mmCIF file of C-alpha atoms and ligand atoms in Angstrom:
data_model
loop_
_atom_site.group_PDB
_atom_site.id
_atom_site.type_symbol
_atom_site.label_atom_id
_atom_site.label_comp_id
_atom_site.label_asym_id
_atom_site.label_seq_id
_atom_site.Cartn_x
_atom_site.Cartn_y
_atom_site.Cartn_z
ATOM 1 C CA MET A 1 44.665 82.714 97.539
ATOM 2 C CA SER A 2 46.051 86.092 96.539
ATOM 3 C CA LYS A 3 46.924 86.691 93.003
ATOM 4 C CA SER A 4 50.051 88.666 92.456
ATOM 5 C CA LYS A 5 49.700 91.728 90.114
ATOM 6 C CA HIS A 6 52.219 92.345 87.392
ATOM 7 C CA TYR A 7 52.605 95.463 85.492
ATOM 8 C CA THR A 8 52.031 94.495 81.867
ATOM 9 C CA GLY A 9 52.564 97.738 79.855
ATOM 10 C CA LEU A 10 50.764 100.904 79.034
ATOM 11 C CA ILE A 11 48.202 99.354 76.611
ATOM 12 C CA GLU A 12 46.742 97.332 79.352
ATOM 13 C CA ARG A 13 46.832 100.223 81.866
ATOM 14 C CA TYR A 14 45.092 102.681 79.414
ATOM 15 C CA ARG A 15 43.340 100.273 77.146
ATOM 16 C CA ASP A 16 40.051 102.132 77.347
ATOM 17 C CA ARG A 17 41.749 105.127 75.861
ATOM 18 C CA LEU A 18 43.614 103.422 73.159
ATOM 19 C CA PRO A 19 42.411 102.033 69.835
ATOM 20 C CA VAL A 20 42.739 98.206 70.760
ATOM 21 C CA SER A 21 39.931 95.705 71.049
ATOM 22 C CA ALA A 22 39.420 92.686 73.405
ATOM 23 C CA THR A 23 41.033 90.404 70.789
ATOM 24 C CA THR A 24 43.996 92.490 69.946
ATOM 25 C CA ARG A 25 47.314 90.634 70.355
ATOM 26 C CA ILE A 26 49.279 93.115 72.469
ATOM 27 C CA ILE A 27 52.911 93.448 71.650
ATOM 28 C CA SER A 28 54.479 94.709 74.866
ATOM 29 C CA LEU A 29 57.803 94.724 76.760
ATOM 30 C CA ASN A 30 56.093 96.207 79.964
ATOM 31 C CA GLU A 31 56.893 99.691 78.840
ATOM 32 C CA GLY A 32 55.612 102.908 80.445
ATOM 33 C CA ASN A 33 55.027 103.486 84.371
ATOM 34 C CA THR A 34 58.266 105.438 84.325
ATOM 35 C CA PRO A 35 59.308 107.427 87.410
ATOM 36 C CA LEU A 36 58.402 111.106 87.989
ATOM 37 C CA ILE A 37 61.222 112.300 90.006
ATOM 38 C CA GLN A 38 61.230 115.589 91.834
ATOM 39 C CA LEU A 39 64.503 117.443 91.629
ATOM 40 C CA GLN A 40 65.944 118.249 94.988
ATOM 41 C CA ASN A 41 69.227 120.150 94.547
ATOM 42 C CA ILE A 42 68.832 122.053 91.231
ATOM 43 C CA PRO A 43 66.150 124.463 92.399
ATOM 44 C CA ARG A 44 68.229 125.397 95.367
ATOM 45 C CA LEU A 45 71.139 125.984 92.910
ATOM 46 C CA LEU A 46 68.859 128.164 90.776
ATOM 47 C CA GLY A 47 67.809 129.986 94.098
ATOM 48 C CA LYS A 48 64.193 129.716 92.960
ATOM 49 C CA ALA A 49 61.134 128.439 94.653
ATOM 50 C CA VAL A 50 59.957 126.056 92.030
ATOM 51 C CA ASN A 51 58.938 122.440 91.904
ATOM 52 C CA ILE A 52 60.780 120.698 89.068
ATOM 53 C CA TYR A 53 59.963 116.985 88.208
ATOM 54 C CA VAL A 54 61.582 114.935 85.633
ATOM 55 C CA LYS A 55 59.721 112.141 83.812
ATOM 56 C CA PHE A 56 62.463 109.657 83.294
ATOM 57 C CA GLU A 57 61.365 108.004 80.025
ATOM 58 C CA GLY A 58 65.138 106.566 79.717
ATOM 59 C CA LEU A 59 63.805 104.001 81.964
ATOM 60 C CA ASN A 60 61.638 102.352 79.309
ATOM 61 C CA PRO A 61 62.633 98.812 78.062
ATOM 62 C CA THR A 62 64.915 100.090 75.241
ATOM 63 C CA GLY A 63 66.017 103.221 77.098
ATOM 64 C CA SER A 64 63.732 105.851 75.499
ATOM 65 C CA PHE A 65 60.219 107.064 75.279
ATOM 66 C CA LYS A 66 59.970 105.697 71.840
ATOM 67 C CA ASP A 67 58.822 102.378 73.372
ATOM 68 C CA ARG A 68 55.448 104.093 74.333
ATOM 69 C CA GLY A 69 54.630 104.583 70.710
ATOM 70 C CA MET A 70 56.221 101.380 69.418
ATOM 71 C CA THR A 71 54.082 99.087 71.638
ATOM 72 C CA MET A 72 51.080 100.600 69.955
ATOM 73 C CA ALA A 73 52.477 101.003 66.417
ATOM 74 C CA VAL A 74 53.742 97.276 66.370
ATOM 75 C CA THR A 75 50.521 95.921 68.001
ATOM 76 C CA LYS A 76 48.546 97.683 65.266
ATOM 77 C CA ALA A 77 50.929 96.507 62.484
ATOM 78 C CA VAL A 78 50.634 92.924 63.631
ATOM 79 C CA GLU A 79 46.875 93.152 64.081
ATOM 80 C CA ALA A 80 46.676 94.469 60.410
ATOM 81 C CA GLY A 81 48.694 91.382 59.194
ATOM 82 C CA SER A 82 51.867 93.325 58.523
ATOM 83 C CA LYS A 83 55.164 91.136 58.315
ATOM 84 C CA ALA A 84 57.784 93.967 58.456
ATOM 85 C CA ILE A 85 58.099 97.533 59.798
ATOM 86 C CA ILE A 86 60.351 100.333 58.652
ATOM 87 C CA CYS A 87 61.683 103.572 59.928
ATOM 88 C CA ALA A 88 64.210 106.302 59.489
ATOM 89 C CA SER A 89 65.866 107.116 62.772
ATOM 90 C CA THR A 90 68.504 109.224 64.622
ATOM 91 C CA GLY A 91 68.758 106.206 66.815
ATOM 92 C CA ASN A 92 66.210 105.627 69.302
ATOM 93 C CA THR A 93 63.306 104.800 67.017
ATOM 94 C CA SER A 94 65.454 102.222 65.396
ATOM 95 C CA ALA A 95 66.393 100.489 68.738
ATOM 96 C CA SER A 96 62.810 100.553 69.785
ATOM 97 C CA ALA A 97 61.397 99.320 66.439
ATOM 98 C CA ALA A 98 63.884 96.568 66.441
ATOM 99 C CA ALA A 99 63.003 95.459 69.863
ATOM 100 C CA TYR A 100 59.379 95.318 69.377
ATOM 101 C CA ALA A 101 59.635 93.633 65.976
ATOM 102 C CA ALA A 102 61.708 90.947 67.727
ATOM 103 C CA ARG A 103 59.072 90.582 70.307
ATOM 104 C CA ALA A 104 56.412 90.201 67.621
ATOM 105 C CA GLY A 105 58.477 87.926 65.482
ATOM 106 C CA ILE A 106 58.373 90.298 62.522
ATOM 107 C CA LYS A 107 61.160 92.034 60.429
ATOM 108 C CA ALA A 108 62.508 95.612 61.178
ATOM 109 C CA PHE A 109 64.259 97.670 58.511
ATOM 110 C CA VAL A 110 65.879 100.816 59.960
ATOM 111 C CA ILE A 111 67.539 103.620 57.847
ATOM 112 C CA ILE A 112 70.075 105.596 59.847
ATOM 113 C CA PRO A 113 72.444 108.366 58.942
ATOM 114 C CA GLU A 114 75.828 106.988 58.584
ATOM 115 C CA GLY A 115 78.118 107.797 61.533
ATOM 116 C CA LYS A 116 75.664 109.918 63.292
ATOM 117 C CA ILE A 117 73.992 107.660 65.828
ATOM 118 C CA ALA A 118 75.100 107.046 69.372
ATOM 119 C CA LEU A 119 76.943 103.892 70.149
ATOM 120 C CA GLY A 120 74.428 102.581 72.528
ATOM 121 C CA LYS A 121 71.630 102.847 70.030
ATOM 122 C CA LEU A 122 73.605 101.064 67.251
ATOM 123 C CA ALA A 123 74.568 98.294 69.732
ATOM 124 C CA GLN A 124 70.939 97.628 70.631
ATOM 125 C CA THR A 125 69.706 97.633 67.133
ATOM 126 C CA LEU A 126 72.322 95.139 66.059
ATOM 127 C CA MET A 127 71.479 92.925 68.953
ATOM 128 C CA TYR A 128 67.774 92.953 68.290
ATOM 129 C CA ASP A 129 68.761 91.811 64.753
ATOM 130 C CA ALA A 130 67.199 94.636 62.709
ATOM 131 C CA THR A 131 68.391 95.161 59.134
ATOM 132 C CA ILE A 132 70.278 98.287 59.287
ATOM 133 C CA ILE A 133 70.685 100.461 56.231
ATOM 134 C CA GLN A 134 73.004 103.160 56.634
ATOM 135 C CA ILE A 135 72.765 106.065 54.148
ATOM 136 C CA LYS A 136 75.106 108.798 53.244
ATOM 137 C CA GLY A 137 72.659 111.603 54.307
ATOM 138 C CA ASN A 138 70.917 112.866 57.345
ATOM 139 C CA PHE A 139 67.691 111.760 59.159
ATOM 140 C CA ASP A 140 65.515 113.997 57.002
ATOM 141 C CA LYS A 141 66.798 112.400 53.800
ATOM 142 C CA GLY A 142 66.277 109.037 55.350
ATOM 143 C CA MET A 143 62.636 109.850 56.420
ATOM 144 C CA ALA A 144 61.928 110.932 52.781
ATOM 145 C CA LEU A 145 63.168 107.751 51.604
ATOM 146 C CA VAL A 146 61.052 105.697 53.928
ATOM 147 C CA LYS A 147 57.928 107.436 52.885
ATOM 148 C CA GLU A 148 58.722 106.597 49.203
ATOM 149 C CA VAL A 149 59.744 102.915 49.744
ATOM 150 C CA ALA A 150 56.608 102.227 51.643
ATOM 151 C CA ASP A 151 54.660 102.656 48.528
ATOM 152 C CA HIS A 152 56.901 100.004 46.785
ATOM 153 C CA ALA A 153 57.324 97.424 49.510
ATOM 154 C CA PRO A 154 55.126 95.639 51.861
ATOM 155 C CA VAL A 155 56.318 97.556 55.063
ATOM 156 C CA THR A 156 54.584 99.395 57.686
ATOM 157 C CA ILE A 157 56.133 102.944 58.660
ATOM 158 C CA VAL A 158 56.659 103.140 62.373
ATOM 159 C CA ASN A 159 57.956 106.700 62.591
ATOM 160 C CA SER A 160 55.819 109.182 64.451
ATOM 161 C CA ILE A 161 53.801 109.895 61.186
ATOM 162 C CA ASN A 162 52.166 106.767 62.218
ATOM 163 C CA PRO A 163 49.206 107.978 64.450
ATOM 164 C CA PHE A 164 49.295 104.957 66.680
ATOM 165 C CA ARG A 165 52.772 106.131 67.747
ATOM 166 C CA ILE A 166 51.188 109.398 68.977
ATOM 167 C CA ASP A 167 48.482 107.395 70.864
ATOM 168 C CA GLY A 168 50.975 105.348 72.778
ATOM 169 C CA GLN A 169 53.080 108.334 73.543
ATOM 170 C CA LYS A 170 50.173 110.350 74.838
ATOM 171 C CA THR A 171 49.965 107.941 77.926
ATOM 172 C CA ALA A 172 52.915 109.694 79.502
ATOM 173 C CA ALA A 173 50.774 112.784 80.073
ATOM 174 C CA PHE A 174 48.118 110.552 81.649
ATOM 175 C CA GLU A 175 50.840 108.931 84.011
ATOM 176 C CA ILE A 176 52.001 112.569 85.163
ATOM 177 C CA ILE A 177 48.493 113.711 86.017
ATOM 178 C CA ASP A 178 47.746 110.397 87.651
ATOM 179 C CA ASP A 179 50.938 110.853 89.744
ATOM 180 C CA LEU A 180 50.652 114.462 90.420
ATOM 181 C CA GLY A 181 46.896 114.547 90.949
ATOM 182 C CA ASP A 182 46.696 117.294 88.296
ATOM 183 C CA ALA A 183 48.532 118.793 85.246
ATOM 184 C CA PRO A 184 51.618 120.645 85.934
ATOM 185 C CA ASP A 185 51.898 124.359 85.217
ATOM 186 C CA TYR A 186 54.663 124.028 82.556
ATOM 187 C CA HIS A 187 55.746 120.927 80.477
ATOM 188 C CA CYS A 188 59.218 121.114 78.903
ATOM 189 C CA LEU A 189 60.415 118.874 76.068
ATOM 190 C CA PRO A 190 63.228 118.541 73.597
ATOM 191 C CA VAL A 191 61.799 118.872 69.990
ATOM 192 C CA GLY A 192 63.082 117.083 66.950
ATOM 193 C CA ASN A 193 60.374 115.806 64.741
ATOM 194 C CA ALA A 194 57.828 117.097 67.343
ATOM 195 C CA GLY A 195 56.025 113.893 67.578
ATOM 196 C CA ASN A 196 56.349 113.787 71.341
ATOM 197 C CA ILE A 197 55.295 117.376 71.985
ATOM 198 C CA THR A 198 52.162 116.559 69.703
ATOM 199 C CA ALA A 199 51.476 113.342 71.781
ATOM 200 C CA TYR A 200 51.803 115.007 75.241
ATOM 201 C CA TRP A 201 49.359 117.734 74.089
ATOM 202 C CA LYS A 202 46.959 115.088 72.829
ATOM 203 C CA GLY A 203 47.004 113.390 76.231
ATOM 204 C CA TYR A 204 46.654 116.427 78.306
ATOM 205 C CA ASN A 205 43.734 117.471 76.270
ATOM 206 C CA GLU A 206 42.128 114.148 76.378
ATOM 207 C CA TYR A 207 42.273 114.185 80.182
ATOM 208 C CA THR A 208 40.381 117.481 80.285
ATOM 209 C CA THR A 209 37.663 116.188 77.863
ATOM 210 C CA SER A 210 34.651 114.317 78.971
ATOM 211 C CA THR A 211 33.100 111.753 76.750
ATOM 212 C CA ASP A 212 30.467 109.145 76.887
ATOM 213 C CA SER A 213 32.958 106.764 78.443
ATOM 214 C CA HIS A 214 35.066 109.020 80.578
ATOM 215 C CA PRO A 215 34.493 112.069 82.638
ATOM 216 C CA ALA A 216 37.075 114.859 82.583
ATOM 217 C CA VAL A 217 39.982 114.022 84.966
ATOM 218 C CA THR A 218 41.047 117.589 85.292
ATOM 219 C CA SER A 219 40.322 120.990 83.686
ATOM 220 C CA LYS A 220 43.836 122.000 83.722
ATOM 221 C CA ARG A 221 46.411 121.954 80.844
ATOM 222 C CA PRO A 222 50.125 122.923 81.192
ATOM 223 C CA VAL A 223 51.968 125.471 78.997
ATOM 224 C CA MET A 224 54.021 123.458 76.473
ATOM 225 C CA CYS A 225 57.672 124.605 76.159
ATOM 226 C CA GLY A 226 59.461 123.012 73.310
ATOM 227 C CA TYR A 227 63.335 123.384 73.186
ATOM 228 C CA GLN A 228 65.701 122.725 70.273
ATOM 229 C CA ALA A 229 69.373 122.453 69.760
ATOM 230 C CA ALA A 230 70.617 125.775 68.357
ATOM 231 C CA GLY A 231 72.035 124.103 65.252
ATOM 232 C CA ALA A 232 68.880 122.148 64.508
ATOM 233 C CA ALA A 233 66.148 124.593 65.278
ATOM 234 C CA PRO A 234 63.708 124.863 62.573
ATOM 235 C CA PHE A 235 60.731 125.956 64.885
ATOM 236 C CA LEU A 236 62.987 129.045 65.826
ATOM 237 C CA ALA A 237 63.859 129.670 62.118
ATOM 238 C CA GLY A 238 60.202 129.467 61.280
ATOM 239 C CA LYS A 239 60.954 127.128 58.430
ATOM 240 C CA MET A 240 62.617 123.752 57.563
ATOM 241 C CA ILE A 241 66.391 123.799 57.640
ATOM 242 C CA ASP A 242 68.564 121.591 55.425
ATOM 243 C CA ASN A 243 71.714 120.988 57.300
ATOM 244 C CA PRO A 244 70.965 120.464 60.956
ATOM 245 C CA GLU A 245 73.990 120.150 63.202
ATOM 246 C CA THR A 246 74.291 119.241 66.963
ATOM 247 C CA ILE A 247 76.128 117.020 69.374
ATOM 248 C CA ALA A 248 72.590 115.924 70.524
ATOM 249 C CA THR A 249 72.361 113.538 67.639
ATOM 250 C CA ALA A 250 68.812 112.346 68.508
ATOM 251 C CA ILE A 251 67.452 115.779 67.615
ATOM 252 C CA ARG A 252 69.641 116.310 64.617
ATOM 253 C CA ILE A 253 66.617 117.138 62.509
ATOM 254 C CA GLY A 254 65.846 119.906 60.148
ATOM 255 C CA HIS A 255 62.504 118.853 58.637
ATOM 256 C CA PRO A 256 60.067 118.021 61.541
ATOM 257 C CA GLN A 257 57.312 115.622 60.549
ATOM 258 C CA SER A 258 54.693 117.059 63.062
ATOM 259 C CA TRP A 259 55.309 120.703 62.149
ATOM 260 C CA ASP A 260 51.663 121.806 62.099
ATOM 261 C CA LYS A 261 50.659 120.006 65.296
ATOM 262 C CA ALA A 262 53.578 121.291 67.244
ATOM 263 C CA TRP A 263 52.727 124.899 66.393
ATOM 264 C CA SER A 264 49.035 124.139 67.496
ATOM 265 C CA ALA A 265 50.361 122.852 70.770
ATOM 266 C CA GLN A 266 52.460 125.872 71.312
ATOM 267 C CA LYS A 267 49.589 128.370 70.409
ATOM 268 C CA GLU A 268 46.695 126.492 72.238
ATOM 269 C CA SER A 269 48.817 126.260 75.398
ATOM 270 C CA GLY A 270 50.214 129.638 75.396
ATOM 271 C CA GLY A 271 53.705 128.019 75.143
ATOM 272 C CA TRP A 272 56.927 128.914 73.260
ATOM 273 C CA PHE A 273 59.934 127.382 71.544
ATOM 274 C CA ASP A 274 63.534 128.249 72.321
ATOM 275 C CA LYS A 275 66.951 126.931 71.365
ATOM 276 C CA PHE A 276 70.136 126.246 73.240
ATOM 277 C CA SER A 277 73.688 125.626 72.241
ATOM 278 C CA ASP A 278 75.469 122.364 72.395
ATOM 279 C CA ASP A 279 77.434 123.644 75.328
ATOM 280 C CA GLU A 280 74.367 124.582 77.338
ATOM 281 C CA ILE A 281 72.800 121.387 76.547
ATOM 282 C CA LEU A 282 75.841 119.351 77.829
ATOM 283 C CA ALA A 283 76.011 121.567 80.901
ATOM 284 C CA ALA A 284 72.555 120.701 81.746
ATOM 285 C CA GLN A 285 73.218 117.037 81.167
ATOM 286 C CA LYS A 286 76.149 117.086 83.533
ATOM 287 C CA MET A 287 74.338 119.184 86.138
ATOM 288 C CA LEU A 288 71.570 116.801 86.294
ATOM 289 C CA SER A 289 73.911 113.781 86.734
ATOM 290 C CA GLN A 290 76.212 115.581 89.207
ATOM 291 C CA TYR A 291 73.701 117.149 91.465
ATOM 292 C CA GLU A 292 70.656 114.753 91.197
ATOM 293 C CA GLY A 293 72.235 111.472 90.231
ATOM 294 C CA ILE A 294 70.086 111.213 87.024
ATOM 295 C CA PHE A 295 71.945 110.408 83.870
ATOM 296 C CA CYS A 296 69.988 111.231 80.535
ATOM 297 C CA GLU A 297 71.356 111.543 76.997
ATOM 298 C CA PRO A 298 72.258 114.886 75.567
ATOM 299 C CA ALA A 299 68.985 115.552 73.613
ATOM 300 C CA SER A 300 66.997 114.869 76.691
ATOM 301 C CA ALA A 301 68.747 117.401 78.805
ATOM 302 C CA THR A 302 67.529 120.194 76.351
ATOM 303 C CA SER A 303 64.321 120.131 78.195
ATOM 304 C CA LEU A 304 66.168 120.919 81.570
ATOM 305 C CA ALA A 305 68.458 123.585 79.844
ATOM 306 C CA GLY A 306 65.255 125.287 78.781
ATOM 307 C CA ALA A 307 63.509 124.883 81.974
ATOM 308 C CA CYS A 308 66.386 126.384 83.909
ATOM 309 C CA HIS A 309 66.873 129.190 81.539
ATOM 310 C CA ASP A 310 63.152 130.105 81.785
ATOM 311 C CA ILE A 311 63.085 129.809 85.564
ATOM 312 C CA ARG A 312 66.230 132.031 85.892
ATOM 313 C CA SER A 313 64.777 134.699 83.621
ATOM 314 C CA GLY A 314 61.459 134.572 85.475
ATOM 315 C CA LYS A 315 59.447 133.557 82.296
ATOM 316 C CA ILE A 316 58.423 130.540 84.339
ATOM 317 C CA PRO A 317 57.606 132.081 87.725
ATOM 318 C CA GLU A 318 58.229 130.975 91.204
ATOM 319 C CA GLY A 319 55.628 128.712 92.652
ATOM 320 C CA SER A 320 55.307 126.847 89.383
ATOM 321 C CA THR A 321 55.194 122.947 89.030
ATOM 322 C CA ILE A 322 57.285 122.068 86.041
ATOM 323 C CA VAL A 323 57.723 118.665 84.358
ATOM 324 C CA CYS A 324 60.792 118.088 82.056
ATOM 325 C CA THR A 325 60.632 114.943 79.881
ATOM 326 C CA LEU A 326 63.943 113.079 80.006
ATOM 327 C CA THR A 327 63.488 111.224 76.785
ATOM 328 C CA GLY A 328 66.483 108.808 76.725
ATOM 329 C CA VAL A 329 68.938 107.360 79.173
ATOM 330 C CA GLY A 330 72.540 108.561 79.402
ATOM 331 C CA LEU A 331 74.092 105.207 78.575
ATOM 332 C CA LYS A 332 72.686 105.515 75.010
ATOM 333 C CA ASP A 333 75.648 107.908 74.244
ATOM 334 C CA PRO A 334 78.754 106.952 76.259
ATOM 335 C CA ASP A 335 81.184 108.671 73.816
ATOM 336 C CA THR A 336 79.713 112.087 74.481
ATOM 337 C CA ALA A 337 79.613 111.457 78.387
ATOM 338 C CA ILE A 338 83.264 110.360 78.462
ATOM 339 C CA LYS A 339 84.444 113.175 76.258
ATOM 340 C CA GLN A 340 82.829 115.929 78.235
ATOM 341 C CA CYS A 341 84.408 114.527 81.419
ATOM 342 C CA VAL A 342 87.994 114.877 80.204
ATOM 343 C CA ASP A 343 89.018 116.877 83.361
ATOM 344 C CA SER A 344 87.851 114.009 85.684
ATOM 345 C CA GLN A 345 89.434 111.045 84.239
ATOM 346 C CA PRO A 346 90.029 108.079 86.557
ATOM 347 C CA LEU A 347 93.123 108.137 88.725
ATOM 348 C CA THR A 348 95.529 105.330 87.986
ATOM 349 C CA ILE A 349 97.707 104.139 90.906
ATOM 350 C CA GLU A 350 99.695 101.172 92.340
ATOM 351 C CA ALA A 351 97.390 98.374 93.730
ATOM 352 C CA GLU A 352 98.540 98.945 97.437
ATOM 353 C CA LEU A 353 96.997 100.454 100.555
ATOM 354 C CA THR A 354 99.214 103.468 100.847
ATOM 355 C CA ALA A 355 98.677 104.563 97.458
ATOM 356 C CA VAL A 356 94.798 104.078 97.805
ATOM 357 C CA LYS A 357 94.851 106.009 101.088
ATOM 358 C CA LYS A 358 96.954 108.890 99.489
ATOM 359 C CA ALA A 359 94.557 109.021 96.592
ATOM 360 C CA ILE A 360 91.537 109.544 99.056
ATOM 361 C CA LEU A 361 93.187 111.981 101.280
ATOM 362 C CA ASP A 362 94.421 114.063 98.379
ATOM 363 C CA THR A 363 90.986 114.430 97.009
ATOM 364 C CA MET A 364 89.064 115.252 100.075
HETATM 365 C C1 AN7 B 1 66.224 111.099 73.066
HETATM 366 O O1 AN7 B 1 64.966 108.198 67.097
HETATM 367 O O2 AN7 B 1 63.611 111.160 65.965
HETATM 368 O O3 AN7 B 1 60.327 115.655 68.836
HETATM 369 O O4 AN7 B 1 64.697 108.766 64.860
HETATM 370 O O5 AN7 B 1 65.615 110.193 70.503
HETATM 371 O O6 AN7 B 1 59.237 113.376 69.128
HETATM 372 O O7 AN7 B 1 61.048 113.607 67.462
HETATM 373 C C2 AN7 B 1 64.376 110.668 68.125
HETATM 374 C C3 AN7 B 1 63.909 111.800 68.706
HETATM 375 C C4 AN7 B 1 64.057 113.815 71.741
HETATM 376 C C5 AN7 B 1 62.729 114.189 69.784
HETATM 377 N N1 AN7 B 1 64.893 113.054 72.701
HETATM 378 O O8 AN7 B 1 61.450 113.725 69.861
HETATM 379 C C6 AN7 B 1 64.617 109.164 66.188
HETATM 380 C C7 AN7 B 1 64.200 110.426 66.607
HETATM 381 C C8 AN7 B 1 65.442 111.846 72.318
HETATM 382 C C9 AN7 B 1 65.059 111.374 70.937
HETATM 383 C C10 AN7 B 1 63.770 113.360 70.523
HETATM 384 C C11 AN7 B 1 64.205 112.033 70.025
HETATM 385 P P1 AN7 B 1 60.436 114.178 68.730
#
């Protein structure tokens, strides 16, 4: 009798490269295994012969890449006997932490900046029944508080300063190499706390390293390109900044937690950082939706804004294979999407055939 195979999540898939044992209880929502989609129309619009792929991490169970790290962090927290997790968040980490805590049957506390997280993320976190603590301050202030309170209360921090988060997230690089057959030439990412760029760089490096248990999968590593929002760009300033501002609220971060590791990734890979205005980020988000049918949240589009800019300028040469990570799904932030489409609001007409026919013919 044939036994059907079910995808059971990234820990099972990459178990031998992750810090779990045969008896570890895995807390999973079947995260990972996200599609790597080749763009068909945007390279033509750019007029450049490049292969651009997007790694659509918005198709994870809670709609963002955070689930990769959270399955590991919560699995390890539960293994260590923890009954509660805590994070500071610009929204996606809180949604993911809340979901995995629900799955594990433990408590989640999330600290969020009041009024500065996207609607979808708030809705999710409420539904997963986390305890939400809104602060009158930004993410960086919340992160500082989380680090302090963890010394005073029995809670495990599941921000990306938790090394298990990085281990889970590195599996995205494994999937890309497994899908493409090799590493891309360039890998473009939005950068906030810089946990994700750190994780990808770790994953790419592990696939080039041979150990007792693994031969090297490839000898190639990509150039790592980290892109920030202009109003929240500490890597461009060369120092932490205190009042980050951007419409891409996910990356409204001035004190990145993985500062040194992100600089190492940039230097070791021969990569660079750059920054883009909110208008440029939103234009990339709209372009991807309009010309490819792929709807990501604003922060995620920063990777594409950067890639397109560097392809146009020739910094990324023709003939290159480029992967852009789309970190979160567009439905996370319906407000920003609707606001930027003011010029294409729905037509409102009478419910009759002639009116519908006229509406169609007028628009063609
Ligand atoms: C969609 O949820 O920091 O550079 O608290 O949600 O690894 O921080 C979110 C970050 C990019 C930046 N894109 O990743 C949080 C949080 C989206 C994000 C980032 C985030 P890192």
